[in-house]
XYZ file of C-alpha atoms in Angstrom:
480
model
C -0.991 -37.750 12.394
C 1.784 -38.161 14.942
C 1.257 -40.436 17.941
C 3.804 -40.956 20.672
C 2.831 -44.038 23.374
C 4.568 -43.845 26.601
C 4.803 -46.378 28.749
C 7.105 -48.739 31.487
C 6.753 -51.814 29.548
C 6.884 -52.868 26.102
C 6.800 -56.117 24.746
C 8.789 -58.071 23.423
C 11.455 -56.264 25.027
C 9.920 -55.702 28.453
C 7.090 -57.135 30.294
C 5.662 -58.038 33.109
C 1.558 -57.898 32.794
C -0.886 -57.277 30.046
C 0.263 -53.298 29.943
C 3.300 -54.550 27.744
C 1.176 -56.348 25.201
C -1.170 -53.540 24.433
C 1.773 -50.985 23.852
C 3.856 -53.403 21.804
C 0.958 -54.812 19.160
C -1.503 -51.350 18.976
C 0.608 -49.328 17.609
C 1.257 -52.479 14.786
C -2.195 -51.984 13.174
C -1.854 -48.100 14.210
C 1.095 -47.827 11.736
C -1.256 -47.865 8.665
C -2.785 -44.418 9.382
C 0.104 -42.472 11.804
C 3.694 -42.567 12.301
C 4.308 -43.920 15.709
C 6.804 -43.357 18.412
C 7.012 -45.318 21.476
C 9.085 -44.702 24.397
C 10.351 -46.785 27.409
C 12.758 -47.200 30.024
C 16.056 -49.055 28.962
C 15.507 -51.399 32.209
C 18.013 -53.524 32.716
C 16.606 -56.953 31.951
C 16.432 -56.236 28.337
C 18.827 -57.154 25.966
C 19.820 -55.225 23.438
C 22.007 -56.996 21.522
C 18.911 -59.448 20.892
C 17.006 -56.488 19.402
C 19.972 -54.477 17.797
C 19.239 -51.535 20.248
C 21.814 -48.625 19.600
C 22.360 -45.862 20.982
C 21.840 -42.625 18.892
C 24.529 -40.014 18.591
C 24.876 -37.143 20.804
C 22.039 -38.418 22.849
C 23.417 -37.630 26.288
C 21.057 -35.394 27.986
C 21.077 -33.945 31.981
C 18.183 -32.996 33.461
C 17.868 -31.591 36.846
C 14.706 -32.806 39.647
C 14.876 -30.597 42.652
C 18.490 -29.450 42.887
C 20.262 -32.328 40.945
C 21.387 -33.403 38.514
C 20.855 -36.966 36.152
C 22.733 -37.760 33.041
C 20.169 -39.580 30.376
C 21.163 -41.136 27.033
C 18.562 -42.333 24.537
C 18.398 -45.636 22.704
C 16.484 -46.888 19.450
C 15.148 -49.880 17.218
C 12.174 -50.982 15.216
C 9.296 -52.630 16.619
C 9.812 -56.060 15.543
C 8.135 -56.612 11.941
C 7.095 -53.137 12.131
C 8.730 -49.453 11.066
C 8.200 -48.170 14.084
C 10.601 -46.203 16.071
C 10.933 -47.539 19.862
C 12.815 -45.490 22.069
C 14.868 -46.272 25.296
C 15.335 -43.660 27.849
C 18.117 -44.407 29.546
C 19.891 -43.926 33.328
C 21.877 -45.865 35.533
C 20.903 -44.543 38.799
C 16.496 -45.201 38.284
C 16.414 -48.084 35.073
C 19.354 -50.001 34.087
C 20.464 -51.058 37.479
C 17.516 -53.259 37.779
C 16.702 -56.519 36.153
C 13.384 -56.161 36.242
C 10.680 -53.775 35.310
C 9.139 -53.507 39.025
C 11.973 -54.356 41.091
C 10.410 -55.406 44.841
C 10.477 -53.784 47.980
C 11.505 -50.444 46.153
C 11.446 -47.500 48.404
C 7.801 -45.453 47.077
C 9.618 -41.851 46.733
C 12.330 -43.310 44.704
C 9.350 -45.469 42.810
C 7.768 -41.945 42.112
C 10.897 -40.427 41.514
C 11.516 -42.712 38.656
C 9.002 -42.179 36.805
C 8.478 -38.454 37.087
C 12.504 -38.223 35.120
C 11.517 -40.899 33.433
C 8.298 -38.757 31.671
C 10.320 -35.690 31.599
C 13.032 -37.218 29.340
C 10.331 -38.110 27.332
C 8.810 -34.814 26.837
C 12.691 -33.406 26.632
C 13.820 -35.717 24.071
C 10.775 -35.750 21.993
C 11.970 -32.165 21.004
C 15.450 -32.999 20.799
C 14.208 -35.096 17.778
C 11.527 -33.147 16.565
C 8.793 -35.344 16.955
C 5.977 -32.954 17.347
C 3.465 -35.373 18.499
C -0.206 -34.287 17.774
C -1.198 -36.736 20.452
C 0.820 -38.214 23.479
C -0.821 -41.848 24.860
C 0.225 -42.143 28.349
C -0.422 -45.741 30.051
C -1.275 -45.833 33.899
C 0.745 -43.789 36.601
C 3.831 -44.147 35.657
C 2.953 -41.836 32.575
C 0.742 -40.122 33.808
C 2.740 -36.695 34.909
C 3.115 -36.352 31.218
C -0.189 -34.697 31.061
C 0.205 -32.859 34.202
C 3.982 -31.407 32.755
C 1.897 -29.911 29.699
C -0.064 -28.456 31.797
C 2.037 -26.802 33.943
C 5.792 -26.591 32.936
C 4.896 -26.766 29.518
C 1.644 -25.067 29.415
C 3.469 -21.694 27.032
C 5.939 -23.573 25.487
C 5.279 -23.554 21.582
C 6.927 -27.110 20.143
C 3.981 -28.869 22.902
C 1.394 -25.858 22.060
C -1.526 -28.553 20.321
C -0.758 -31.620 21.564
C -3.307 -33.567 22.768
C -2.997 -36.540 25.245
C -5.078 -39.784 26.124
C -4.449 -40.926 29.283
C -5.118 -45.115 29.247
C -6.250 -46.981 32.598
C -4.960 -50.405 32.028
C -5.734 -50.874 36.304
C -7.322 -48.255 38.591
C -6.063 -50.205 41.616
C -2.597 -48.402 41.033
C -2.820 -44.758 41.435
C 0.656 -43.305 42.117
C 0.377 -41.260 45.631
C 2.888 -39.748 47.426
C 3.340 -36.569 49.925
C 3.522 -32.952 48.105
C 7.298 -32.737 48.386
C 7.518 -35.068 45.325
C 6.289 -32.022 43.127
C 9.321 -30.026 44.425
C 11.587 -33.166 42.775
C 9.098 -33.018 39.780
C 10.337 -29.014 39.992
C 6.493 -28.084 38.978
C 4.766 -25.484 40.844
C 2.263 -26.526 43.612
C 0.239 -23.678 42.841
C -0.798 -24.481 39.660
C -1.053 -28.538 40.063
C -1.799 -28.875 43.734
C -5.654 -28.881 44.215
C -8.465 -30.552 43.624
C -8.501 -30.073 39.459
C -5.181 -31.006 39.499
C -2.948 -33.705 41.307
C -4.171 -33.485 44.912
C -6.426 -35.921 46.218
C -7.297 -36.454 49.785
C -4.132 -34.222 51.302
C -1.323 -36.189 49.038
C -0.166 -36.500 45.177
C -2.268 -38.706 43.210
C -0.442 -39.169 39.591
C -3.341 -40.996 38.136
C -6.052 -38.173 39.316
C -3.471 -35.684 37.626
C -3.785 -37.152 34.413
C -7.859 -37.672 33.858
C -8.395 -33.985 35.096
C -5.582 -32.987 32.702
C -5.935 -35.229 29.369
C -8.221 -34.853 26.426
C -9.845 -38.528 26.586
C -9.852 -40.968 29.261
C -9.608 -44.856 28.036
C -10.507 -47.793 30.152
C -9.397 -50.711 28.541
C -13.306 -52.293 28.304
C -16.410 -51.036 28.114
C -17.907 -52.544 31.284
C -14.269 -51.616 32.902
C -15.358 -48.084 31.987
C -18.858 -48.308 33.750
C -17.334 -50.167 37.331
C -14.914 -47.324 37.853
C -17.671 -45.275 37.873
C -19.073 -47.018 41.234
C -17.677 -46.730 44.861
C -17.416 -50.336 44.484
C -14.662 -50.426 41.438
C -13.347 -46.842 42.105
C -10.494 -47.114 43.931
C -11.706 -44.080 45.765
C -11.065 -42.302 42.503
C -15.384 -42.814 41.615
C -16.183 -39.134 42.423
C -13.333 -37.797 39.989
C -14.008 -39.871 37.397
C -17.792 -39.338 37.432
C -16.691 -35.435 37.236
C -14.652 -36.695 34.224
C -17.548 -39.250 32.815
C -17.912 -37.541 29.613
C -14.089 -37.646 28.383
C -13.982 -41.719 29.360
C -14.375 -44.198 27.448
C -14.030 -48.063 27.203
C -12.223 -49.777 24.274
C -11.742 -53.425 24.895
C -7.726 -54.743 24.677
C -6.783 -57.199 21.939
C -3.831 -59.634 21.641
C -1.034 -60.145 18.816
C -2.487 -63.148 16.492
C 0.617 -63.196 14.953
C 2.447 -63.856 18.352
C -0.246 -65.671 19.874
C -1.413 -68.870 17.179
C -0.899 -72.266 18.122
C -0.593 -73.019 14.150
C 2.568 -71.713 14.276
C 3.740 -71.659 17.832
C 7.114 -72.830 18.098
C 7.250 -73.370 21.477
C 4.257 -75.464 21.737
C 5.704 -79.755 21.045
C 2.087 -79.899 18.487
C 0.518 -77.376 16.578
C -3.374 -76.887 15.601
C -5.772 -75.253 14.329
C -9.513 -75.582 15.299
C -9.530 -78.229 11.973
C -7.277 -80.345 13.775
C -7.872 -80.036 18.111
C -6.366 -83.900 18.178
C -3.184 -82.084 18.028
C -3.852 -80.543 21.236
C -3.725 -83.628 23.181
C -0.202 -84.074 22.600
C 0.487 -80.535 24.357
C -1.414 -81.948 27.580
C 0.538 -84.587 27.460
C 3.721 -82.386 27.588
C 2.314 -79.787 30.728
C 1.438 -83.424 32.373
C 4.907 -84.339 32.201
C 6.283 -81.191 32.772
C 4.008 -81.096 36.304
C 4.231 -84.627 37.315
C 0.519 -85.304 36.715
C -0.494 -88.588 34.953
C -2.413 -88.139 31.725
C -5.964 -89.309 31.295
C -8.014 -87.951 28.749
C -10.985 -88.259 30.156
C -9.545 -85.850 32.703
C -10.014 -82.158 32.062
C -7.016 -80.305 32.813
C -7.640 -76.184 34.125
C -4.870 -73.830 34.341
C -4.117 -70.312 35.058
C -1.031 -68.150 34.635
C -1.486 -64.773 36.529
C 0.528 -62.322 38.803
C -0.084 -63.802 42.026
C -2.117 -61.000 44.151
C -5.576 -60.628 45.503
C -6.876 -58.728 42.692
C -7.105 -62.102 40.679
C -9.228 -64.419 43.232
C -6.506 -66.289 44.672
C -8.468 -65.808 48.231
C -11.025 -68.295 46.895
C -9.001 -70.701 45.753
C -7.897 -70.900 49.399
C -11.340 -71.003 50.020
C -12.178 -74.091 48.024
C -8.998 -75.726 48.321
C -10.157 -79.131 49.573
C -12.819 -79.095 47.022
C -10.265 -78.362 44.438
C -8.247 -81.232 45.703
C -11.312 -83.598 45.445
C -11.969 -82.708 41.977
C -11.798 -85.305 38.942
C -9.595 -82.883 37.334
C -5.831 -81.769 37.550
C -5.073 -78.296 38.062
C -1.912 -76.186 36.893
C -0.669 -72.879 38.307
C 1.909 -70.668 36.802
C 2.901 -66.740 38.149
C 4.645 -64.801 40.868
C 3.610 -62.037 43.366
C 2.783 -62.278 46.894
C 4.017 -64.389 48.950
C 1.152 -65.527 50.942
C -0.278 -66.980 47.714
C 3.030 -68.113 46.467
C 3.384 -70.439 49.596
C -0.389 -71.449 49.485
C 0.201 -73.122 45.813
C 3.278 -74.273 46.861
C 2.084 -76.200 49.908
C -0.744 -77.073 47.298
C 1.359 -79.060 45.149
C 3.330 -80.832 48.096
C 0.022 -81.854 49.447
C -2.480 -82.890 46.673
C -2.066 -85.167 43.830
C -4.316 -82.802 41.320
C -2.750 -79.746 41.990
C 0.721 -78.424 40.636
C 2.352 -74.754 40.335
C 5.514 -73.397 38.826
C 6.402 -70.319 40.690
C 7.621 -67.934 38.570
C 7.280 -66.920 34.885
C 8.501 -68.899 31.911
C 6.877 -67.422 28.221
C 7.834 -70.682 26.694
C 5.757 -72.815 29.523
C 3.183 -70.319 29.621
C 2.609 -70.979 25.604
C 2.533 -74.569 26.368
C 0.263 -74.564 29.150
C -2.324 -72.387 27.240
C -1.865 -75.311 24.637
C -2.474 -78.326 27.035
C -5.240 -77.197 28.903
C -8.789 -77.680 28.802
C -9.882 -74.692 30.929
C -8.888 -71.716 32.074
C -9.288 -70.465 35.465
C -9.824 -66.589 36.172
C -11.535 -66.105 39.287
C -10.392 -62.385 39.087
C -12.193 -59.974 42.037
C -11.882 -57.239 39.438
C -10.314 -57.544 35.652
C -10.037 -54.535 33.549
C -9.809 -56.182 30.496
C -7.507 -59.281 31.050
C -5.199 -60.715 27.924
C -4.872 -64.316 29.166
C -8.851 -65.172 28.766
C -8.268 -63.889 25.181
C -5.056 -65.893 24.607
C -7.026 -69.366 26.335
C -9.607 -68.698 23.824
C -7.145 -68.467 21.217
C -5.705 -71.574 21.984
C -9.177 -73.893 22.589
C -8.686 -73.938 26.562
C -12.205 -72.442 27.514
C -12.367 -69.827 30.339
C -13.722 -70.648 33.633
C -14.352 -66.836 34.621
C -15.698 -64.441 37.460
C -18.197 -62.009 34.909
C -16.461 -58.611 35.767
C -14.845 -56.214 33.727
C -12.910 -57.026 30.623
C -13.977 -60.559 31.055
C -17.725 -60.008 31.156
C -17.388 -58.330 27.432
C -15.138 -61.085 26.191
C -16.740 -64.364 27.296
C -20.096 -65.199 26.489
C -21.324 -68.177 29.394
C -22.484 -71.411 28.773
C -25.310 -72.065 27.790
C -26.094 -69.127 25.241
C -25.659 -69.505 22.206
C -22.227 -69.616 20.585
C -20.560 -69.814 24.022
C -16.848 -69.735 24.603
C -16.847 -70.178 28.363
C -18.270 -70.420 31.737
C -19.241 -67.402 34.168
C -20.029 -66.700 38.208
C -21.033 -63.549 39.767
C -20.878 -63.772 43.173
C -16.824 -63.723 44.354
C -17.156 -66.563 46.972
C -15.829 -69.794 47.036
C -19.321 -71.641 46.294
C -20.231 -69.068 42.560
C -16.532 -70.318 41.332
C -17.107 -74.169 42.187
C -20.617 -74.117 40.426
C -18.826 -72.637 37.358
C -16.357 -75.648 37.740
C -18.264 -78.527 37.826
C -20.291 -76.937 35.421
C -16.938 -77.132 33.272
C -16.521 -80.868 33.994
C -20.061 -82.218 33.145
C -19.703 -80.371 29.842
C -16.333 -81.786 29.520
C -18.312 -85.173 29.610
C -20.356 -84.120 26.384
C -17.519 -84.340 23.749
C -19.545 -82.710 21.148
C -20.472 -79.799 22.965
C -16.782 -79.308 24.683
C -15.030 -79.905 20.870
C -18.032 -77.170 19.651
C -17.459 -74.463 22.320
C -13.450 -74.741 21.539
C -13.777 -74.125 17.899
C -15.969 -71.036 18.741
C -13.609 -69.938 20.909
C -10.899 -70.392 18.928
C -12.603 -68.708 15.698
C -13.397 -65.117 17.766
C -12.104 -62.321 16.602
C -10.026 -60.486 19.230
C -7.103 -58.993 16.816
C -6.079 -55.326 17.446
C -8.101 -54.229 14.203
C -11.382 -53.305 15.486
C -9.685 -51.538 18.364
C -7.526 -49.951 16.080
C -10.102 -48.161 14.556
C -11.727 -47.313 17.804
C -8.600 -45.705 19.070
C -8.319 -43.514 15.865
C -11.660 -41.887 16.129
C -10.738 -41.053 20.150
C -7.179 -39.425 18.475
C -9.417 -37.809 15.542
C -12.005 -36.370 17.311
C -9.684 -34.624 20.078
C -7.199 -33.241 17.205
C -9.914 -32.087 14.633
């Protein structure tokens, strides 16, 4: 079987949220039973002479969206400890003159308009190498008019004739609209995509809507992800669609890289561990207390989260409970980048608390060590499709303090059941996440318990493999 992923981000060579992980360590345990592609943009923050990426001869491709044209080149390497074949679409005028993967303040047509030649090439230089895919994995909206071209533009041509796609919804809350004229750039014909089967959705283009009418199989990346968008609550006003769609949709919860993410070999953690030896982990929150100005106490639990700073992640309540937060016998650390509003708040935070500290911006390295040093985990998330860094926390014995929605209500089972690995609220208000905190700090009083919960944590399995396998009976069962 033949699989080709598509997507904007990839790690290790691109990344700027959770989408990047899952496209650059699924198709890892993939590899055993397919031969994978994956493509990307050659954005301009990554650095190809770090991963040896070349281009390949006689790549140099035009393509023409509405009446002009754009001159594309493709580039290649392997997936890092891996034989598969990543490849880097390439064009100065939409990817390479940015140095970053979502560049701010971008004007939305010329958002959309990316994308759309970015898919195209895809599709285009697929054939140009013969990889006659038996299934294309698109990854949110900027993919997503990869379905819709087979469908339309390529709905007669023989070298796409059974290919099968799944379209992956790593966050409903980012659809892709835009005004009709964008399918005149996309040169596709309105009356075939434009309706309510197709793209349109409420009198504009709507990428995402596109994409589950058009695809094979629907994944959401958790199984109580999968029921939300179901609901007027969690569906993005994309609910009704989706509930016409229910029975191609399913949810397959994310996993995370143990090989990249193990703070027994971490190199740029100052102490390694295991769960046989957490004393190690002591010296790391020594280190983030350094590195944030806050004195060390052991007897003082330290909580940290590192997220893209924007209301989707419950940022509004830690405005809320600010002077709560400030109160607290505990030390807090903040790490991301987004809005503004909330970048100011944490930094007017740390200028005006002695518990409370943020780095603004994003830093792999510090991020490694702060998962390392701290005690808890805060994720107050409004909605979380799956979420990566509650995995990751886990991974590294720093228990999750977490709203129970989405990805993070199938990944953390709440104090007190059994075998717990974390703590849980419901309600999104100030008051539901404070009782889940102090809850955190009186069992931080109970050594036995708090060492307990962080070796079960620590000892879940959340490894690609039993995705893996989950993700090959959605490509089997739509190819047989």
């Amino acid at each position: 079987m033949k699989i080709l992923f598509a997507a904007a981000e990839v790690a290790p060579f691109s990344k700027a949220g959770g989408l990047a992980d899952v496209v650059g360590s699924l198709p890892k345990e993939l590899e055993k039973q397919a031969e994978i592609a994956i493509f990307t943009p050659l954005h301009g923050c990554i650095d190809i002479n770090k991963y040896g990426i070349k281009e390949l001869e006689n790549s140099e491709m035009w393509l023409t969206f509405g009446n002009q044209g754009h001159k594309f080149r493709l580039f290649m390497c392997k997936l890092p400890n891996t034989n598969i074949n990543v490849f880097f679409v390439h064009n100065d005028w939409y990817f390479t003159c940015f140095k970053e993967v979502y560049p701010k303040w971008l004007d939305t047509r010329y958002e959309h308009e990316r994308y759309i030649a970015f898919s195209l090439a895809v599709l285009e230089y697929a054939k140009l190498l013969n990889f006659r895919a038996d299934v294309i994995h698109a990854n949110d909206w900027h993919t997503a008019m990869i379905p819709v071209y087979l469908k339309s533009n390529y709905r007669y041509d023989e070298f796409w004739k059974n290919t099968k796609t799944v379209f992956e919804i790593h966050n409903l809350a980012y659809q892709g609209v835009w005004f009709e004229d964008v399918l005149d750039f996309a040169n596709m014909r309105k009356d075939i995509v434009y309706n309510e089967w197709g793209v349109e959705h409420y009198g504009k283009v709507n990428w995402m809507k596109g994409a589950i009418n058009y695809s094979e199989k629907v994944v959401a990346v958790s199984p109580t992800y999968a029921n939300e968008i179901l609901t007027g609550e969690y569906g993005e006003g994309m609910d009704y669609t989706l509930r016409m769609n229910k029975d191609k949709i399913v949810g397959i919860l994310n996993g995370i890289d143990y090989d990249v993410f193990n703070p027994k070999k971490d190199k740029s953690i100052i102490k390694n561990y295991d769960a046989k030896s957490l004393k190690n982990k002591e010296q790391n929150k020594k280190r983030v207390c350094e590195e944030f100005g806050l004195e060390y106490n052991p007897e003082r639990p330290l909580f940290a989260c590192i997220s893209r700073l924007v209301p989707q992640k419950g940022f509004d309540l830690v405005r809320v409970a600010e002077n709560e937060l400030k109160n607290l016998n505990a030390d807090f650390v903040f790490l991301g980048s987004g809005n503004s509003d909330y970048e100011n708040l944490l930094i007017w935070l740390s200028n005006h608390s002695s518990n409370i500290r943020a780095y603004v911006g994003y830093r792999a390295d510090l991020a490694n060590q702060i998962y390392a040093g701290s005690d808890f985990y805060l994720m107050p998330s409004k909605f979380e499709p799956c979420g990566l860094s509650q995995l990751i926390a886990m991974r590294y014995g720093s228990l999750p303090v977490v709203r129970a929605t989405g990805g993070l209500e199938d990944t953390v089972t709440g104090y007190p059941l059994a075998d717990s690995t974390g703590f849980k609220f419901w309600g999104y208000d100030g008051g539901s996440m404070m009782s889940a905190i102090n809850c955190a700090l009186s069992v931080y009083q109970d050594k036995y318990t708090f060492n307990a919960m962080q070796k079960t944590a620590m000892t879940k399995d959340f490894s690609w493999k039993k995705s893996a396998v989950e993700y090959m009976n959605v490509y089997k069962e739509i190819t047989k």
